Amino acid sequence: MSKCQAKVGFLLLRPCGKTVEQNCQFCGKMLCAEHSLPVAEGGFACADCLKQRHPQAQQTDTRTRYFGTSYVPYYWNDWDESDRSVFAQDRDSRETSAPSTYDS
Amino acid sequence: MPQQPRVLYVCYDVIPAPKGASTHVTSFVGALAAAYEVTLVSLAADPPPPTDTSPDTPAPVTAGTYHGARHLQVAPTCPGFLDRAVQFREAVWDRLAAEAFEVVHFRTMWAALPVAEEKARRGFSVLCEVNGVDSIELKYHFPGLRSHPKVIDKLKRQERLAFDCADALITPSAVTAKYLTRRGVEADRVTVIPNGVDLTVFSPGEPPSQPRSGPVRLLYIGTLAPWQGVDFLLEALALALRAPDCPALELRIVGPLRRQWVKPLQKLVARRGLEGCVELQEPVPHGQVVGLIREADICLAPLMPTERNTVQGCNPVKLFEYMACAKAIVATRLPVTQEVLSDGEEALLFSPSKPSRLTDCLLRLAADEALRAQLGAAAREKVAKRFQWRHANEALLEVYRGLLGEERRMED
C-alpha cells in the first residue's frame, strides 16, 4: 500500500506515512486525505506546491509561525552514517541485544 | 464512571529482567496501573536475530500485560545500537500518533524527539525520569565515543530536548538532580525519588539453627561495567588474602557476564591467583536474589569515582536489597552512597584512593561478626523507615497528581 509522501514534524521532518488518497496535481507527490489540500481552481495539491502558487496560504505557514513565535527551535539533524560508524566500532554494538542504558 | 487518565510509560530496557532498572520500572508500573490506565513500552526480552533492515522499518511489537498495565514489547531488528535505538524511537512515535494519552512518562532519552514533537501537537503532560544520560553512560558501552565529541554533542542535544519538553522531571539521586540543574533545568521542576525495596520479599530470613562454619562469604550483585569497581574489589580481595590474620574468604560475583567486561576480570582473577575463592555467576531472576543475599556475610558496592557515579549520579537498587536483608555492607565513600548509607552506622565506607582501603574494611568485618550484625540491623531499620518502594511509589503518584491537576484523595 502506498504511503503519503508529505513531510510532517517540526523538529525532524519525516514522511507522513498515512494511506494515499490521491496525487498532487502539480508535482505528482502521493498524498493522504490530510495532506491533500484543495486548489481553488479545482483538484488537490501538496502544501509545497500550493504555497508556491498562493504565498498567502495559511496552512503552509504553520511550521514557520511555530518557530517564529515563542518556541525556541532545536537544531535537530538526525543520526547519519558517520555517527553509525562510531557505534559500530565497539564489540558491544554487534551483540544481539542492545545494551539497556542507565544501569542501577 | 469517568475514564481513568491514560499514561504511556516508555523505557529502553528489557522488562522484566534481572537488573535494578527492571525492578524500578516494575514498582512504578504497578503503582501507576492501580490509579491510571497504563501502557508500558519496553524492549522485548528475546528479540529476533538482527537483520539488515533500515531503522525506518517498523520494529515488531508484541502486546501483553504486566502488573496491571498493557505491555508493548518492541523488538528492534537492525544490527547496530544506533539504528536499534532509532527503530525503538519510531515505535514510540507510532504509538503517540495512534493513541491519546494524558501523561507521557519516559526514562530513555531516545523517546525525547517523538515526545517533544507530539506534545506540541497534542498537549499531553510530560514526565522525564532521569536515571542516567546517554552522553555519559554510552561512553562506557562504546569507548570510541570519547573521541567523537560531535556525536556526544548530538546526544546532549537529545537530552536537552528531553529536559525542556518535560513538565516535571524525577530522578532517584540528589547527585543527578544537581547535574540536571547544571544542565539548565530549573530546580523546582525536579523531584528526587530514591529507589527502594520490597520488605515483604527482602528480609533477613530465619537465623541459622547453629553457627555456620566455613569461609566468610562476600557478595557482589550487579553488572561488570567499569564504573562498578569489580576489578578494584578483586585487587582488594587479593591483598586481604595475603594478610597474616585473614580468615578464609570467598567472593561470589553475580551479574551479566558480558564478554566485553568479563574477560579482563577473568584475567585479573588468574593473575592474582584468586581462582579458588572467586565465583562468577550469571544473574538469577529477581525473586531469587534474596536467597543469594541471605547466604552472604558481607555485601559489596565498590563503585568507582567515575563521571558516571560522581557527575551523573546513581542510586543502586542493590544497596536497598542488601539493607533489607540486614547485611553488613562495604561501599565506596561517594556522594551517591552517602545519600543512602552513613559510615560506621549502616555500613563501612572506604575511600576509593587505593584497594587497601577496601581491604581494611573487609578484614575488619570478616573478623567481627558482632559488628556485621550491628550494621545489618541498623541498615534494615533505616531502609524500612525511608527506602521502601511504597515510599517511592507514593512520591511518584504525588508528581502525577500535580501533572494532572488532581487533588490528593482524602483516604490517602
Short mmCIF file of C-alpha atoms in Angstrom, two decimals:
data_model
loop_
_atom_site.label_atom_id
_atom_site.label_comp_id
_atom_site.label_asym_id
_atom_site.label_seq_id
_atom_site.Cartn_x
_atom_site.Cartn_y
_atom_site.Cartn_z
CA MET A 1 0.00 0.00 0.00
CA SER A 2 1.42 3.42 -0.99
CA LYS A 3 2.25 5.88 1.79
CA CYS A 4 1.76 9.64 1.86
CA GLN A 5 4.98 11.46 0.91
CA ALA A 6 4.15 14.78 2.59
CA LYS A 7 6.69 15.81 5.22
CA VAL A 8 5.49 16.25 8.79
CA GLY A 9 7.14 17.34 12.02
CA PHE A 10 8.84 20.46 13.27
CA LEU A 11 11.96 19.03 14.90
CA LEU A 12 12.64 16.36 12.36
CA LEU A 13 10.85 16.29 9.03
CA ARG A 14 9.71 12.80 8.14
CA PRO A 15 7.27 11.26 5.65
CA CYS A 16 3.69 11.28 6.91
CA GLY A 17 3.23 7.60 6.02
CA LYS A 18 -0.59 7.50 6.00
CA THR A 19 -2.52 5.75 3.26
CA VAL A 20 -2.52 7.59 -0.05
CA GLU A 21 -5.76 9.11 -1.28
CA GLN A 22 -4.53 10.99 -4.34
CA ASN A 23 -1.56 12.64 -6.02
CA CYS A 24 -0.62 16.31 -6.06
CA GLN A 25 -1.86 17.59 -9.39
CA PHE A 26 1.28 19.71 -9.84
CA CYS A 27 4.24 17.58 -8.72
CA GLY A 28 2.63 14.13 -8.55
CA LYS A 29 3.58 13.55 -4.89
CA MET A 30 1.40 10.88 -3.24
CA LEU A 31 -0.81 12.38 -0.53
CA CYS A 32 -3.15 11.17 2.22
CA ALA A 33 -6.50 12.85 2.86
CA GLU A 34 -5.00 15.15 5.50
CA HIS A 35 -2.25 16.43 3.24
CA SER A 36 -4.37 16.79 0.09
CA LEU A 37 -5.13 20.48 0.01
CA PRO A 38 -7.97 21.73 -2.22
CA VAL A 39 -6.97 24.06 -5.02
CA ALA A 40 -9.30 26.98 -5.78
CA GLU A 41 -9.36 26.09 -9.47
CA GLY A 42 -10.33 22.50 -8.61
CA GLY A 43 -8.34 19.37 -7.72
CA PHE A 44 -5.82 18.81 -4.94
CA ALA A 45 -2.19 19.73 -4.33
CA CYS A 46 0.53 19.26 -1.76
CA ALA A 47 1.35 22.07 0.67
CA ASP A 48 4.62 22.94 -1.05
CA CYS A 49 3.03 23.40 -4.48
CA LEU A 50 0.11 25.30 -3.02
CA LYS A 51 2.49 27.61 -1.18
CA GLN A 52 4.40 28.35 -4.39
CA ARG A 53 1.21 29.25 -6.18
CA HIS A 54 -0.52 31.05 -3.28
CA PRO A 55 2.14 32.50 -0.93
CA GLN A 56 -0.57 33.76 1.44
CA ALA A 57 -1.91 30.23 2.08
CA GLN A 58 -2.31 29.72 5.84
CA GLN A 59 -1.77 26.02 6.18
CA THR A 60 1.76 26.02 4.88
CA ASP A 61 2.71 28.75 7.34
CA THR A 62 2.21 26.63 10.41
CA ARG A 63 5.79 25.49 10.81
CA THR A 64 7.23 28.94 10.15
CA ARG A 65 4.88 30.57 12.62
CA TYR A 66 5.64 27.96 15.27
CA PHE A 67 9.34 28.65 15.05
CA GLY A 68 8.82 32.37 14.72
CA THR A 69 6.94 32.85 17.98
CA SER A 70 7.59 31.57 21.48
CA TYR A 71 9.03 28.24 20.53
CA VAL A 72 12.80 28.02 20.76
CA PRO A 73 13.89 25.87 17.84
CA TYR A 74 16.25 22.97 18.36
CA TYR A 75 18.67 22.40 15.62
CA TRP A 76 17.95 18.76 15.03
CA ASN A 77 19.65 16.74 12.38
CA ASP A 78 19.11 13.06 12.68
CA TRP A 79 21.81 10.43 13.01
CA ASP A 80 23.92 9.82 9.95
CA GLU A 81 26.43 7.31 8.61
CA SER A 82 29.39 8.82 10.45
CA ASP A 83 27.52 8.57 13.77
CA ARG A 84 26.59 5.00 12.95
CA SER A 85 30.23 4.12 12.40
CA VAL A 86 31.13 5.33 15.92
CA PHE A 87 28.66 2.91 17.48
CA ALA A 88 29.79 0.13 15.17
CA GLN A 89 33.43 0.40 16.28
CA ASP A 90 32.90 -1.46 19.51
CA ARG A 91 32.12 -5.08 20.01
CA ASP A 92 29.13 -4.12 22.10
CA SER A 93 27.05 -2.96 19.18
CA ARG A 94 27.41 -6.25 17.38
CA GLU A 95 25.84 -8.19 20.20
CA THR A 96 22.30 -9.29 19.57
CA SER A 97 20.70 -7.24 22.29
CA ALA A 98 21.32 -3.54 22.50
CA PRO A 99 22.55 -2.58 25.95
CA SER A 100 19.83 -1.29 28.17
CA THR A 101 21.07 2.02 29.39
CA TYR A 102 21.07 3.58 32.85
CA ASP A 103 22.19 0.64 34.91
CA SER A 104 21.13 0.65 38.56
CA MET B 1 -17.55 6.15 35.88
CA PRO B 2 -15.15 8.69 34.35
CA GLN B 3 -12.35 7.30 32.25
CA GLN B 4 -9.02 6.98 34.04
CA PRO B 5 -6.20 9.18 32.77
CA ARG B 6 -4.12 7.34 30.19
CA VAL B 7 -0.39 7.05 30.80
CA LEU B 8 2.33 6.00 28.39
CA TYR B 9 5.50 4.84 30.20
CA VAL B 10 8.47 4.36 27.89
CA CYS B 11 11.74 2.67 28.79
CA TYR B 12 14.60 1.40 26.68
CA ASP B 13 15.08 -1.61 28.92
CA VAL B 14 14.04 -5.23 28.89
CA ILE B 15 11.20 -5.65 31.35
CA PRO B 16 11.27 -7.90 33.31
CA ALA B 17 14.99 -8.59 33.58
CA PRO B 18 17.43 -9.31 36.42
CA LYS B 19 18.51 -5.67 36.69
CA GLY B 20 17.84 -2.85 39.09
CA ALA B 21 16.30 -0.83 36.26
CA SER B 22 13.68 -3.51 35.74
CA THR B 23 12.88 -3.66 39.47
CA HIS B 24 12.44 0.12 39.46
CA VAL B 25 10.17 0.13 36.41
CA THR B 26 8.13 -2.80 37.75
CA SER B 27 7.44 -0.99 41.01
CA PHE B 28 6.42 2.21 39.24
CA VAL B 29 4.23 0.39 36.73
CA GLY B 30 2.37 -1.45 39.50
CA ALA B 31 1.70 1.77 41.40
CA LEU B 32 0.62 3.70 38.29
CA ALA B 33 -1.60 0.92 36.99
CA ALA B 34 -3.56 0.95 40.26
CA ALA B 35 -4.54 4.56 39.58
CA TYR B 36 -4.37 5.04 35.82
CA GLU B 37 -4.72 3.24 32.52
CA VAL B 38 -1.08 2.49 31.79
CA THR B 39 0.68 1.40 28.62
CA LEU B 40 4.29 0.31 29.14
CA VAL B 41 6.57 0.35 26.11
CA SER B 42 9.84 -1.51 26.60
CA LEU B 43 12.36 -3.62 24.74
CA ALA B 44 11.43 -7.23 24.02
CA ALA B 45 13.24 -9.84 26.09
CA ASP B 46 14.10 -12.16 23.23
CA PRO B 47 14.45 -10.10 20.08
CA PRO B 48 14.92 -11.96 16.81
CA PRO B 49 18.45 -12.06 15.40
CA PRO B 50 19.31 -8.75 13.71
CA THR B 51 18.64 -8.48 10.02
CA ASP B 52 19.95 -6.00 7.53
CA THR B 53 16.97 -3.66 7.86
CA SER B 54 16.77 0.11 7.87
CA PRO B 55 15.70 1.93 11.06
CA ASP B 56 12.66 3.13 9.10
CA THR B 57 11.39 -0.45 9.08
CA PRO B 58 8.77 -0.79 11.81
CA ALA B 59 10.02 -3.00 14.63
CA PRO B 60 7.73 -5.89 15.59
CA VAL B 61 5.66 -5.10 18.67
CA THR B 62 4.20 -7.77 20.93
CA ALA B 63 1.27 -6.88 23.19
CA GLY B 64 0.70 -8.38 26.63
CA THR B 65 0.02 -7.30 30.18
CA TYR B 66 2.41 -6.56 33.03
CA HIS B 67 1.48 -5.70 36.61
CA GLY B 68 -1.88 -4.29 35.56
CA ALA B 69 -0.55 -2.35 32.56
CA ARG B 70 -0.79 -3.05 28.87
CA HIS B 71 2.74 -4.06 27.88
CA LEU B 72 4.06 -3.40 24.39
CA GLN B 73 7.42 -5.03 23.80
CA VAL B 74 9.36 -3.62 20.89
CA ALA B 75 11.87 -5.87 19.16
CA PRO B 76 14.26 -3.78 17.03
CA THR B 77 15.60 -5.71 14.07
CA CYS B 78 18.55 -3.56 12.98
CA PRO B 79 22.06 -4.81 13.72
CA GLY B 80 23.69 -1.74 15.34
CA PHE B 81 22.93 0.02 18.60
CA LEU B 82 22.17 3.38 17.00
CA ASP B 83 19.75 2.02 14.42
CA ARG B 84 18.07 -0.14 17.04
CA ALA B 85 17.56 2.87 19.27
CA VAL B 86 16.15 4.87 16.34
CA GLN B 87 13.86 1.98 15.45
CA PHE B 88 12.64 1.97 19.06
CA ARG B 89 12.13 5.74 18.88
CA GLU B 90 9.99 5.28 15.78
CA ALA B 91 7.87 2.69 17.58
CA VAL B 92 7.27 5.21 20.35
CA TRP B 93 6.36 7.77 17.72
CA ASP B 94 3.86 5.41 16.11
CA ARG B 95 2.23 4.79 19.49
CA LEU B 96 1.96 8.51 20.24
CA ALA B 97 0.45 9.12 16.81
CA ALA B 98 -2.04 6.29 17.18
CA GLU B 99 -3.41 6.90 20.66
CA ALA B 100 -4.24 9.71 23.04
CA PHE B 101 -2.53 9.94 26.44
CA GLU B 102 -2.85 12.39 29.27
CA VAL B 103 0.68 11.75 30.59
CA VAL B 104 3.74 10.53 28.72
CA HIS B 105 6.46 9.37 31.11
CA PHE B 106 9.80 8.33 29.67
CA ARG B 107 13.06 7.10 31.10
CA THR B 108 15.01 6.96 27.87
CA MET B 109 16.39 9.95 26.03
CA TRP B 110 15.64 8.11 22.78
CA ALA B 111 11.98 8.98 23.31
CA ALA B 112 12.69 12.72 23.51
CA LEU B 113 12.12 13.60 19.88
CA PRO B 114 8.70 11.95 19.38
CA VAL B 115 7.52 13.06 22.81
CA ALA B 116 8.55 16.70 22.22
CA GLU B 117 7.02 16.78 18.80
CA GLU B 118 3.75 15.06 19.67
CA LYS B 119 3.42 17.13 22.85
CA ALA B 120 3.41 20.27 20.73
CA ARG B 121 0.71 18.72 18.57
CA ARG B 122 -1.43 17.04 21.23
CA GLY B 123 -0.72 18.80 24.51
CA PHE B 124 -0.26 15.92 26.94
CA SER B 125 1.79 16.30 30.14
CA VAL B 126 5.34 15.02 30.08
CA LEU B 127 7.33 13.43 32.88
CA CYS B 128 11.02 12.79 32.22
CA GLU B 129 12.60 10.21 34.52
CA VAL B 130 16.36 10.66 34.60
CA ASN B 131 18.29 7.65 35.84
CA GLY B 132 21.19 8.37 33.56
CA VAL B 133 22.12 10.23 30.42
CA ASP B 134 23.43 8.74 27.20
CA SER B 135 26.15 11.38 26.76
CA ILE B 136 27.82 9.91 29.86
CA GLU B 137 26.73 6.26 30.08
CA LEU B 138 27.18 5.29 26.45
CA LYS B 139 30.87 6.19 26.62
CA TYR B 140 31.36 3.11 28.78
CA HIS B 141 29.47 0.85 26.38
CA PHE B 142 31.13 2.38 23.31
CA PRO B 143 34.57 3.71 24.30
CA GLY B 144 35.09 5.02 20.75
CA LEU B 145 32.53 7.72 21.54
CA ARG B 146 35.09 9.54 23.69
CA SER B 147 36.95 10.64 20.57
CA HIS B 148 33.80 11.80 18.76
CA PRO B 149 32.63 14.98 20.51
CA LYS B 150 30.18 15.77 17.71
CA VAL B 151 28.25 12.58 18.43
CA ILE B 152 28.31 13.31 22.15
CA ASP B 153 27.00 16.77 21.31
CA LYS B 154 24.10 15.20 19.43
CA LEU B 155 23.34 13.00 22.44
CA LYS B 156 23.41 16.10 24.63
CA ARG B 157 21.01 17.90 22.32
CA GLN B 158 18.68 14.92 22.53
CA GLU B 159 18.92 15.15 26.33
CA ARG B 160 18.27 18.88 26.28
CA LEU B 161 15.16 18.25 24.25
CA ALA B 162 14.04 15.67 26.82
CA PHE B 163 14.61 18.04 29.74
CA ASP B 164 13.00 21.03 28.04
CA CYS B 165 9.86 19.27 26.85
CA ALA B 166 9.18 17.86 30.34
CA ASP B 167 6.65 19.47 32.64
CA ALA B 168 8.38 17.68 35.52
CA LEU B 169 11.49 15.57 36.00
CA ILE B 170 12.15 12.85 38.54
CA THR B 171 15.45 11.26 39.46
CA PRO B 172 16.46 8.78 42.16
CA SER B 173 19.63 10.62 43.18
CA ALA B 174 20.35 14.08 44.59
CA VAL B 175 23.63 13.96 42.65
CA THR B 176 21.67 13.58 39.41
CA ALA B 177 19.34 16.40 40.45
CA LYS B 178 22.39 18.68 40.85
CA TYR B 179 23.66 17.56 37.46
CA LEU B 180 20.31 18.49 35.91
CA THR B 181 20.49 22.00 37.36
CA ARG B 182 23.98 22.35 35.88
CA ARG B 183 22.42 21.38 32.55
CA GLY B 184 19.99 24.29 32.89
CA VAL B 185 16.95 22.53 34.36
CA GLU B 186 15.15 24.66 36.95
CA ALA B 187 15.44 23.01 40.39
CA ASP B 188 11.71 23.39 41.06
CA ARG B 189 10.88 21.07 38.15
CA VAL B 190 12.96 18.22 39.62
CA THR B 191 11.80 15.80 42.31
CA VAL B 192 14.21 13.32 43.86
CA ILE B 193 12.53 9.96 44.41
CA PRO B 194 15.05 7.44 45.73
CA ASN B 195 14.77 3.81 44.69
CA GLY B 196 13.57 1.31 47.26
CA VAL B 197 12.96 -2.26 48.20
CA ASP B 198 10.00 -4.51 48.89
CA LEU B 199 10.35 -5.62 52.52
CA THR B 200 7.88 -8.44 52.02
CA VAL B 201 10.38 -10.04 49.64
CA PHE B 202 13.71 -8.87 51.03
CA SER B 203 14.10 -9.81 54.68
CA PRO B 204 16.83 -11.39 56.82
CA GLY B 205 15.10 -14.79 56.88
CA GLU B 206 15.32 -17.31 59.67
CA PRO B 207 18.60 -17.24 61.63
CA PRO B 208 20.64 -20.43 61.22
CA SER B 209 19.93 -23.05 63.88
CA GLN B 210 23.63 -23.46 64.58
CA PRO B 211 26.69 -21.28 63.94
CA ARG B 212 27.91 -21.65 60.40
CA SER B 213 31.43 -22.74 59.69
CA GLY B 214 33.49 -22.21 56.56
CA PRO B 215 34.77 -19.13 54.76
CA VAL B 216 33.32 -15.67 55.21
CA ARG B 217 31.15 -15.11 52.15
CA LEU B 218 31.35 -11.87 50.21
CA LEU B 219 28.73 -10.98 47.62
CA TYR B 220 28.66 -8.50 44.76
CA ILE B 221 25.49 -8.26 42.65
CA GLY B 222 25.34 -6.09 39.55
CA THR B 223 26.80 -5.54 36.15
CA LEU B 224 30.51 -5.81 35.49
CA ALA B 225 30.62 -2.35 33.95
CA PRO B 226 33.84 -0.42 34.64
CA TRP B 227 32.12 2.06 36.96
CA GLN B 228 31.10 -0.75 39.34
CA GLY B 229 34.67 -1.30 40.56
CA VAL B 230 34.72 -5.09 40.41
CA ASP B 231 38.39 -5.05 39.36
CA PHE B 232 39.16 -2.82 42.36
CA LEU B 233 37.32 -5.34 44.55
CA LEU B 234 39.41 -8.22 43.19
CA GLU B 235 42.61 -6.30 43.92
CA ALA B 236 41.40 -5.63 47.47
CA LEU B 237 40.48 -9.27 47.97
CA ALA B 238 43.92 -10.38 46.80
CA LEU B 239 45.52 -8.03 49.33
CA ALA B 240 43.23 -9.29 52.11
CA LEU B 241 44.11 -12.90 51.43
CA ARG B 242 47.79 -12.05 51.80
CA ALA B 243 47.22 -10.54 55.27
CA PRO B 244 48.53 -12.86 58.03
CA ASP B 245 45.35 -12.76 60.12
CA CYS B 246 42.87 -13.06 57.25
CA PRO B 247 40.13 -15.65 57.71
CA ALA B 248 39.11 -17.74 54.71
CA LEU B 249 37.14 -15.59 52.25
CA GLU B 250 35.10 -16.42 49.21
CA LEU B 251 33.63 -13.91 46.78
CA ARG B 252 30.57 -14.52 44.68
CA ILE B 253 30.02 -12.10 41.78
CA VAL B 254 26.55 -12.28 40.25
CA GLY B 255 25.79 -10.31 37.11
CA PRO B 256 25.53 -10.46 33.33
CA LEU B 257 28.83 -11.95 32.18
CA ARG B 258 29.20 -9.80 29.08
CA ARG B 259 32.23 -10.77 27.07
CA GLN B 260 33.42 -7.18 26.86
CA TRP B 261 33.71 -6.80 30.62
CA VAL B 262 34.15 -10.31 31.99
CA LYS B 263 37.34 -11.18 30.13
CA PRO B 264 39.57 -8.59 31.83
CA LEU B 265 38.16 -9.68 35.19
CA GLN B 266 38.86 -13.35 34.49
CA LYS B 267 42.44 -12.42 33.58
CA LEU B 268 42.78 -10.46 36.81
CA VAL B 269 41.46 -13.39 38.85
CA ALA B 270 44.08 -15.63 37.25
CA ARG B 271 46.88 -13.08 37.67
CA ARG B 272 46.16 -12.66 41.39
CA GLY B 273 45.69 -16.39 41.98
CA LEU B 274 42.07 -15.97 43.07
CA GLU B 275 40.60 -18.90 41.11
CA GLY B 276 39.81 -20.90 44.22
CA CYS B 277 37.89 -18.19 46.03
CA VAL B 278 36.05 -16.22 43.36
CA GLU B 279 32.90 -17.44 41.67
CA LEU B 280 31.42 -15.63 38.68
CA GLN B 281 27.75 -16.35 38.15
CA GLU B 282 25.11 -15.24 35.65
CA PRO B 283 22.22 -13.28 37.17
CA VAL B 284 19.24 -15.04 38.67
CA PRO B 285 15.57 -13.97 38.45
CA HIS B 286 14.84 -11.12 40.82
CA GLY B 287 12.81 -13.36 43.13
CA GLN B 288 15.91 -15.45 43.80
CA VAL B 289 18.20 -12.54 44.66
CA VAL B 290 17.05 -12.53 48.27
CA GLY B 291 18.37 -16.09 48.67
CA LEU B 292 21.80 -15.05 47.41
CA ILE B 293 21.94 -12.11 49.80
CA ARG B 294 20.84 -14.18 52.79
CA GLU B 295 23.68 -16.63 52.13
CA ALA B 296 26.26 -13.82 52.25
CA ASP B 297 28.05 -12.38 55.28
CA ILE B 298 29.23 -9.13 53.68
CA CYS B 299 27.66 -7.38 50.68
CA LEU B 300 29.59 -5.05 48.42
CA ALA B 301 29.11 -1.95 46.29
CA PRO B 302 32.63 -0.84 45.28
CA LEU B 303 31.52 1.98 42.94
CA MET B 304 34.36 3.90 41.35
CA PRO B 305 34.64 7.72 41.31
CA THR B 306 33.91 7.88 37.60
CA GLU B 307 31.99 10.56 35.73
CA ARG B 308 29.02 8.20 35.75
CA ASN B 309 28.94 7.92 39.54
CA THR B 310 30.16 11.34 40.62
CA VAL B 311 28.78 13.68 37.93
CA GLN B 312 25.70 11.93 36.59
CA GLY B 313 24.82 10.09 39.82
CA CYS B 314 23.07 6.80 40.50
CA ASN B 315 21.03 5.14 43.22
CA PRO B 316 21.82 1.42 43.21
CA VAL B 317 18.83 -0.78 43.96
CA LYS B 318 21.18 -3.45 45.31
CA LEU B 319 22.07 -1.25 48.30
CA PHE B 320 18.45 -1.26 49.46
CA GLU B 321 18.15 -5.00 48.91
CA TYR B 322 21.32 -5.66 50.93
CA MET B 323 20.00 -3.36 53.68
CA ALA B 324 16.58 -5.03 53.80
CA CYS B 325 18.28 -8.38 54.37
CA ALA B 326 20.16 -6.82 57.31
CA LYS B 327 23.55 -7.46 55.78
CA ALA B 328 26.79 -5.72 56.60
CA ILE B 329 27.69 -3.56 53.61
CA VAL B 330 31.02 -2.30 52.39
CA ALA B 331 30.68 0.50 49.85
CA THR B 332 32.74 3.29 48.35
CA ARG B 333 32.59 6.66 50.08
CA LEU B 334 30.92 8.75 47.36
CA PRO B 335 28.09 11.28 47.49
CA VAL B 336 25.78 8.74 45.83
CA THR B 337 26.37 6.12 48.53
CA GLN B 338 26.30 8.68 51.32
CA GLU B 339 22.77 9.61 50.22
CA VAL B 340 21.82 6.15 51.50
CA LEU B 341 24.44 4.93 53.97
CA SER B 342 26.32 6.51 56.88
CA ASP B 343 29.82 5.27 57.56
CA GLY B 344 30.05 3.22 60.75
CA GLU B 345 26.29 3.25 61.26
CA GLU B 346 24.77 1.12 58.49
CA ALA B 347 27.91 0.28 56.52
CA LEU B 348 31.65 0.68 56.28
CA LEU B 349 32.56 3.17 53.58
CA PHE B 350 36.04 3.24 52.08
CA SER B 351 37.97 5.83 50.13
CA PRO B 352 38.49 4.70 46.52
CA SER B 353 42.04 6.08 46.54
CA LYS B 354 43.59 2.60 46.74
CA PRO B 355 42.37 -1.01 47.08
CA SER B 356 43.96 -1.38 50.52
CA ARG B 357 41.24 0.89 51.96
CA LEU B 358 38.65 -1.66 50.89
CA THR B 359 40.89 -4.46 52.14
CA ASP B 360 40.91 -2.88 55.62
CA CYS B 361 37.09 -2.85 55.69
CA LEU B 362 36.90 -6.47 54.53
CA LEU B 363 39.37 -7.66 57.16
CA ARG B 364 37.65 -5.70 59.91
CA LEU B 365 34.20 -7.05 59.10
CA ALA B 366 35.36 -10.58 58.35
CA ALA B 367 36.82 -10.78 61.84
CA ASP B 368 33.91 -9.19 63.69
CA GLU B 369 30.58 -10.99 63.44
CA ALA B 370 29.01 -8.72 66.08
CA LEU B 371 29.84 -5.62 64.03
CA ARG B 372 28.31 -7.24 60.95
CA ALA B 373 25.11 -7.90 62.87
CA GLN B 374 25.04 -4.36 64.29
CA LEU B 375 25.50 -2.67 60.91
CA GLY B 376 22.96 -5.01 59.30
CA ALA B 377 20.28 -4.30 61.93
CA ALA B 378 20.76 -0.54 61.57
CA ALA B 379 20.59 -0.83 57.80
CA ARG B 380 17.36 -2.78 57.96
CA GLU B 381 15.84 -0.18 60.29
CA LYS B 382 16.85 2.69 58.01
CA VAL B 383 15.56 1.09 54.83
CA ALA B 384 12.24 0.29 56.50
CA LYS B 385 11.83 3.93 57.51
CA ARG B 386 12.94 5.65 54.33
CA PHE B 387 13.59 3.45 51.34
CA GLN B 388 10.69 1.17 50.57
CA TRP B 389 9.16 1.05 47.12
CA ARG B 390 5.87 2.17 48.65
CA HIS B 391 7.58 5.43 49.64
CA ALA B 392 8.87 5.90 46.09
CA ASN B 393 5.51 4.98 44.56
CA GLU B 394 3.65 7.47 46.74
CA ALA B 395 6.10 10.22 45.79
CA LEU B 396 5.63 9.31 42.11
CA LEU B 397 1.85 9.45 42.41
CA GLU B 398 2.16 12.87 44.04
CA VAL B 399 4.07 14.09 40.99
CA TYR B 400 1.37 12.63 38.74
CA ARG B 401 -1.35 14.36 40.74
CA GLY B 402 0.47 17.64 40.13
CA LEU B 403 0.75 16.93 36.40
CA LEU B 404 -2.91 16.01 36.11
CA GLY B 405 -4.12 18.80 38.38
CA GLU B 406 -5.66 16.25 40.72
CA GLU B 407 -6.33 16.79 44.38
CA ARG B 408 -4.87 14.29 46.79
CA ARG B 409 -7.58 11.76 47.70
CA MET B 410 -8.98 12.11 51.22
CA GLU B 411 -8.34 8.46 52.13
CA ASP B 412 -4.65 8.94 51.36
#
